[in-house]
Short mmCIF file of C-alpha atoms and ligand atoms in Angstrom, two decimals:
data_model
loop_
_atom_site.label_atom_id
_atom_site.label_comp_id
_atom_site.label_asym_id
_atom_site.label_seq_id
_atom_site.Cartn_x
_atom_site.Cartn_y
_atom_site.Cartn_z
CA UNK A 1230 -3.35 -10.29 -11.03
CA UNK A 1231 -0.39 -8.41 -9.50
CA UNK A 1232 -1.60 -5.04 -8.40
CA UNK A 1233 -0.24 -2.20 -6.42
CA UNK A 1234 -2.52 0.31 -4.51
CA UNK A 1235 -1.01 3.83 -4.12
CA UNK A 1236 -2.56 6.63 -2.11
CA UNK A 1237 -2.19 8.80 0.97
CA UNK A 1238 -2.77 7.39 4.41
CA UNK A 1239 -6.57 7.03 4.96
CA UNK A 1240 -7.23 7.14 1.17
CA UNK A 1241 -9.03 3.65 1.39
CA UNK A 1242 -6.25 1.32 0.22
CA UNK A 1243 -6.85 -1.12 3.07
CA UNK A 1244 -10.60 -1.20 2.89
CA UNK A 1245 -10.53 -1.69 -0.91
CA UNK A 1246 -7.84 -4.30 -0.84
CA UNK A 1247 -10.02 -6.33 1.52
CA UNK A 1248 -12.75 -6.44 -1.02
CA UNK A 1249 -10.69 -6.81 -4.02
CA UNK A 1250 -8.78 -9.90 -2.69
CA UNK A 1251 -12.11 -11.81 -2.64
CA UNK A 1252 -12.94 -10.98 -6.24
CA UNK A 1253 -9.39 -11.49 -7.52
CA UNK A 1254 -8.55 -14.43 -5.48
CA UNK A 1255 -5.11 -13.10 -4.53
CA UNK A 1256 -3.69 -12.19 -0.97
CA UNK A 1257 -3.74 -8.62 0.33
CA UNK A 1258 -0.17 -7.80 1.39
CA UNK A 1259 0.10 -4.78 3.52
CA UNK A 1260 3.52 -3.73 4.65
CA UNK A 1261 2.02 -1.62 7.50
CA UNK A 1262 0.10 -4.83 8.62
CA UNK A 1263 3.31 -6.91 8.42
CA UNK A 1264 5.09 -4.30 10.58
CA UNK A 1265 2.30 -4.04 13.07
CA UNK A 1266 2.38 -7.70 13.43
CA UNK A 1267 6.11 -7.75 14.13
CA UNK A 1268 5.49 -4.88 16.76
CA UNK A 1269 2.70 -6.88 18.46
CA UNK A 1270 4.92 -9.96 18.45
CA UNK A 1271 7.63 -7.91 20.11
CA UNK A 1272 10.30 -9.20 17.68
CA UNK A 1273 13.71 -7.52 17.51
CA UNK A 1274 12.73 -6.11 14.10
CA UNK A 1275 9.17 -4.99 15.55
CA UNK A 1276 10.93 -3.18 18.58
CA UNK A 1277 13.13 -1.23 16.11
CA UNK A 1278 10.20 -0.35 13.78
CA UNK A 1279 7.83 0.79 16.47
CA UNK A 1280 9.49 4.03 17.28
CA UNK A 1281 9.89 5.02 13.74
CA UNK A 1282 6.33 4.19 12.98
CA UNK A 1283 5.02 6.18 16.07
CA UNK A 1284 6.90 9.12 14.66
CA UNK A 1285 5.17 8.90 11.30
CA UNK A 1286 8.44 8.36 9.44
CA UNK A 1287 9.30 5.39 7.02
CA UNK A 1288 10.89 2.24 8.40
CA UNK A 1289 14.21 1.53 6.63
CA UNK A 1290 14.04 0.30 3.08
CA UNK A 1291 16.09 -2.82 3.91
CA UNK A 1292 13.87 -3.99 6.69
CA UNK A 1293 10.71 -3.62 4.66
CA UNK A 1294 12.06 -5.18 1.54
CA UNK A 1295 13.23 -8.23 3.50
CA UNK A 1296 9.75 -8.65 4.93
CA UNK A 1297 8.07 -8.25 1.69
CA UNK A 1298 10.39 -10.77 0.05
CA UNK A 1299 9.59 -13.16 2.58
CA UNK A 1300 5.77 -12.68 2.16
CA UNK A 1301 5.88 -12.77 -1.51
CA UNK A 1302 7.77 -16.21 -1.37
CA UNK A 1303 4.79 -17.83 0.24
CA UNK A 1304 2.69 -20.09 -1.80
CA UNK A 1305 -0.55 -18.09 -1.88
CA UNK A 1306 1.42 -15.08 -3.56
CA UNK A 1307 2.00 -17.22 -6.61
CA UNK A 1308 -1.50 -16.48 -7.96
CA UNK A 1309 -0.68 -12.70 -7.66
CA UNK A 1310 -1.15 -10.11 -4.84
CA UNK A 1311 -2.51 -6.74 -3.93
CA UNK A 1312 0.31 -4.71 -2.55
CA UNK A 1313 -0.73 -1.82 -0.09
CA UNK A 1314 1.69 0.38 1.44
CA UNK A 1315 4.51 -0.53 -0.77
CA UNK A 1316 6.52 0.95 -2.53
CA UNK A 1317 6.61 4.27 -0.44
CA UNK A 1318 9.52 5.94 -2.21
CA UNK A 1319 11.39 5.64 -5.53
CA UNK A 1320 14.09 3.36 -3.98
CA UNK A 1321 11.57 0.89 -2.99
CA UNK A 1322 9.86 1.09 -6.45
CA UNK A 1323 13.10 0.22 -8.01
CA UNK A 1324 13.74 -2.56 -5.50
CA UNK A 1325 10.31 -4.04 -6.23
CA UNK A 1326 11.02 -3.86 -9.95
CA UNK A 1327 14.12 -5.88 -9.46
CA UNK A 1328 12.54 -8.35 -7.08
CA UNK A 1329 9.66 -9.00 -9.42
CA UNK A 1330 11.81 -9.23 -12.39
CA UNK A 1331 13.85 -11.92 -10.60
CA UNK A 1332 10.62 -13.79 -9.78
CA UNK A 1333 9.53 -13.24 -13.32
CA UNK A 1334 6.28 -11.68 -12.04
CA UNK A 1335 5.88 -8.24 -13.40
CA UNK A 1336 3.18 -5.94 -12.15
CA UNK A 1337 -0.09 -5.69 -14.11
CA UNK A 1338 -1.24 -2.43 -12.82
CA UNK A 1339 -0.85 0.35 -10.31
CA UNK A 1340 -3.98 1.95 -9.08
CA UNK A 1341 -3.79 5.39 -7.36
CA UNK A 1342 -6.54 6.71 -5.19
CA UNK A 1343 -7.19 10.52 -5.30
CA UNK A 1344 -8.74 11.90 -2.22
CA UNK A 1345 -8.51 15.54 -1.12
CA UNK A 1346 -6.55 16.18 2.00
CA UNK A 1347 -9.56 17.56 4.10
CA UNK A 1348 -11.30 14.23 3.48
CA UNK A 1349 -8.23 12.25 4.37
CA UNK A 1350 -7.93 14.22 7.66
CA UNK A 1351 -11.61 13.49 8.58
CA UNK A 1352 -11.19 9.82 7.63
CA UNK A 1353 -8.04 9.27 9.66
CA UNK A 1354 -9.77 11.15 12.72
CA UNK A 1355 -12.70 8.61 12.43
CA UNK A 1356 -10.23 5.69 12.40
CA UNK A 1357 -8.28 6.90 15.26
CA UNK A 1358 -11.63 6.98 17.25
CA UNK A 1359 -12.66 3.59 16.11
CA UNK A 1360 -9.31 1.72 16.18
CA UNK A 1361 -6.98 3.80 18.32
CA UNK A 1362 -4.03 3.16 16.12
CA UNK A 1363 -1.17 5.23 17.84
CA UNK A 1364 0.23 6.65 14.50
CA UNK A 1365 -3.36 8.01 13.64
CA UNK A 1366 -3.12 10.74 16.21
CA UNK A 1367 -3.33 14.21 14.72
CA UNK A 1368 0.45 15.14 15.02
CA UNK A 1369 1.72 11.91 13.50
CA UNK A 1370 -0.80 12.02 10.66
CA UNK A 1371 0.46 15.40 9.76
CA UNK A 1372 3.96 14.06 9.62
CA UNK A 1373 2.78 10.89 7.63
CA UNK A 1374 1.01 13.12 5.11
CA UNK A 1375 4.25 15.22 4.67
CA UNK A 1376 6.18 11.98 4.12
CA UNK A 1377 3.70 10.92 1.54
CA UNK A 1378 3.87 14.21 -0.40
CA UNK A 1379 7.62 14.23 -0.31
CA UNK A 1380 8.48 10.62 -0.89
CA UNK A 1381 5.59 8.61 -1.95
CA UNK A 1382 3.70 10.83 -4.38
CA UNK A 1383 6.76 10.72 -6.86
CA UNK A 1384 6.22 6.97 -7.19
CA UNK A 1385 3.01 7.70 -9.15
CA UNK A 1386 5.31 9.17 -12.01
CA UNK A 1387 7.49 6.28 -11.82
CA UNK A 1388 4.64 3.96 -12.83
CA UNK A 1389 2.96 6.45 -15.26
CA UNK A 1390 6.26 6.42 -17.21
CA UNK A 1391 5.97 2.62 -17.32
CA UNK A 1392 2.32 2.90 -18.61
CA UNK A 1393 1.08 1.08 -15.52
CA UNK A 1394 -0.74 3.86 -13.70
CA UNK A 1395 -4.49 4.27 -13.47
CA UNK A 1396 -5.87 7.05 -11.20
CA UNK A 1397 -9.34 6.63 -9.63
CA UNK A 1398 -11.43 9.16 -7.58
CA UNK A 1399 -11.34 7.71 -4.02
CA UNK A 1400 -14.22 9.76 -2.82
CA UNK A 1401 -17.68 8.36 -2.45
CA UNK A 1402 -19.49 5.13 -1.28
CA UNK A 1403 -17.17 2.24 -0.78
CA UNK A 1404 -18.96 0.16 -3.47
CA UNK A 1405 -18.66 2.73 -5.99
CA UNK A 1406 -14.96 3.17 -5.45
CA UNK A 1407 -14.60 -0.59 -5.79
CA UNK A 1408 -16.41 -0.43 -9.04
CA UNK A 1409 -14.12 2.35 -10.31
CA UNK A 1410 -11.07 0.22 -9.54
CA UNK A 1411 -12.41 -2.81 -11.10
CA UNK A 1412 -13.16 -0.80 -14.18
CA UNK A 1413 -9.53 0.04 -14.74
CA UNK A 1414 -8.05 -3.26 -14.08
CA UNK A 1415 -6.53 -4.89 -17.17
CA UNK A 1416 -8.64 -7.56 -18.84
CA UNK A 1417 -7.33 -11.14 -19.29
CA UNK A 1418 -6.04 -11.34 -15.53
CA UNK A 1419 -7.85 -14.23 -14.03
CA UNK A 1420 -10.41 -13.59 -11.33
CA UNK A 1421 -10.94 -16.00 -8.44
CA UNK A 1422 -11.14 -19.53 -9.64
CA UNK A 1423 -10.50 -18.43 -13.30
P1 AMP B 798 0.31 1.91 6.68
O1 AMP B 798 -0.41 1.00 7.63
O2 AMP B 798 0.64 1.47 5.37
O3 AMP B 798 -0.19 3.33 6.79
O4 AMP B 798 1.87 1.97 7.39
C1 AMP B 798 1.96 2.41 8.74
C2 AMP B 798 3.35 2.66 8.99
O5 AMP B 798 4.33 1.63 8.74
C3 AMP B 798 3.94 3.85 8.16
O6 AMP B 798 3.67 5.16 8.56
C4 AMP B 798 5.48 3.53 8.15
O7 AMP B 798 5.99 3.94 9.39
C5 AMP B 798 5.49 2.12 8.10
N1 AMP B 798 5.57 1.46 6.72
C6 AMP B 798 4.51 0.76 6.20
N2 AMP B 798 4.99 0.43 4.83
C7 AMP B 798 6.24 0.86 4.75
C8 AMP B 798 7.08 0.90 3.66
N3 AMP B 798 6.81 0.47 2.49
N4 AMP B 798 8.34 1.57 3.90
C9 AMP B 798 8.53 2.20 5.10
N5 AMP B 798 7.83 2.19 6.09
C10 AMP B 798 6.55 1.56 5.99
#
């Protein structure tokens, strides 16, 4: 199964990906996690990315694509993947298309989570209190939501035109949202061990 999760910051992509990777038997690849790992490791790339991330902007397409390409070339991604946080603009959607065609691994489905903005703001506030992620502070979140509306929201259309887009209601108990997602996944894509 090759799956992309789309949705605003705080819409539940990471939470759901953590659960889905168990049932689908494929890795959860989050470009945000890859970038945060580079920041923690203090690599030159991480140092460059940190400032941009802390401001709520997007890290450059080249850097993120390079990281993603490297991650997708690892063995575990041969079974498929759940991509979380990529693509975040139309140029990245195009780049992913090119990369996956070269790998002969086209996407099976793109699932977009719909969550109203007041719920999003509440969830991110909770996460900020619980995890203290620097870019979850209220000012940066406002910027991230703006970037989402301007640059990432159009990506849904890109996939709708390719008949890959499924939209699910992301509000409600975590289990119920997981069920809604599994309900829209295409049949015939093997679950774990299948
Ligand atoms: P996330 O954990 O997905 O919310 O990502 C946290 C931050 O990492 C974002 O606000 C961006 O600064 C950066 N980031 C993550 N994924 C991407 C991407 N695909 N393109 C550019 N920047 C990204």
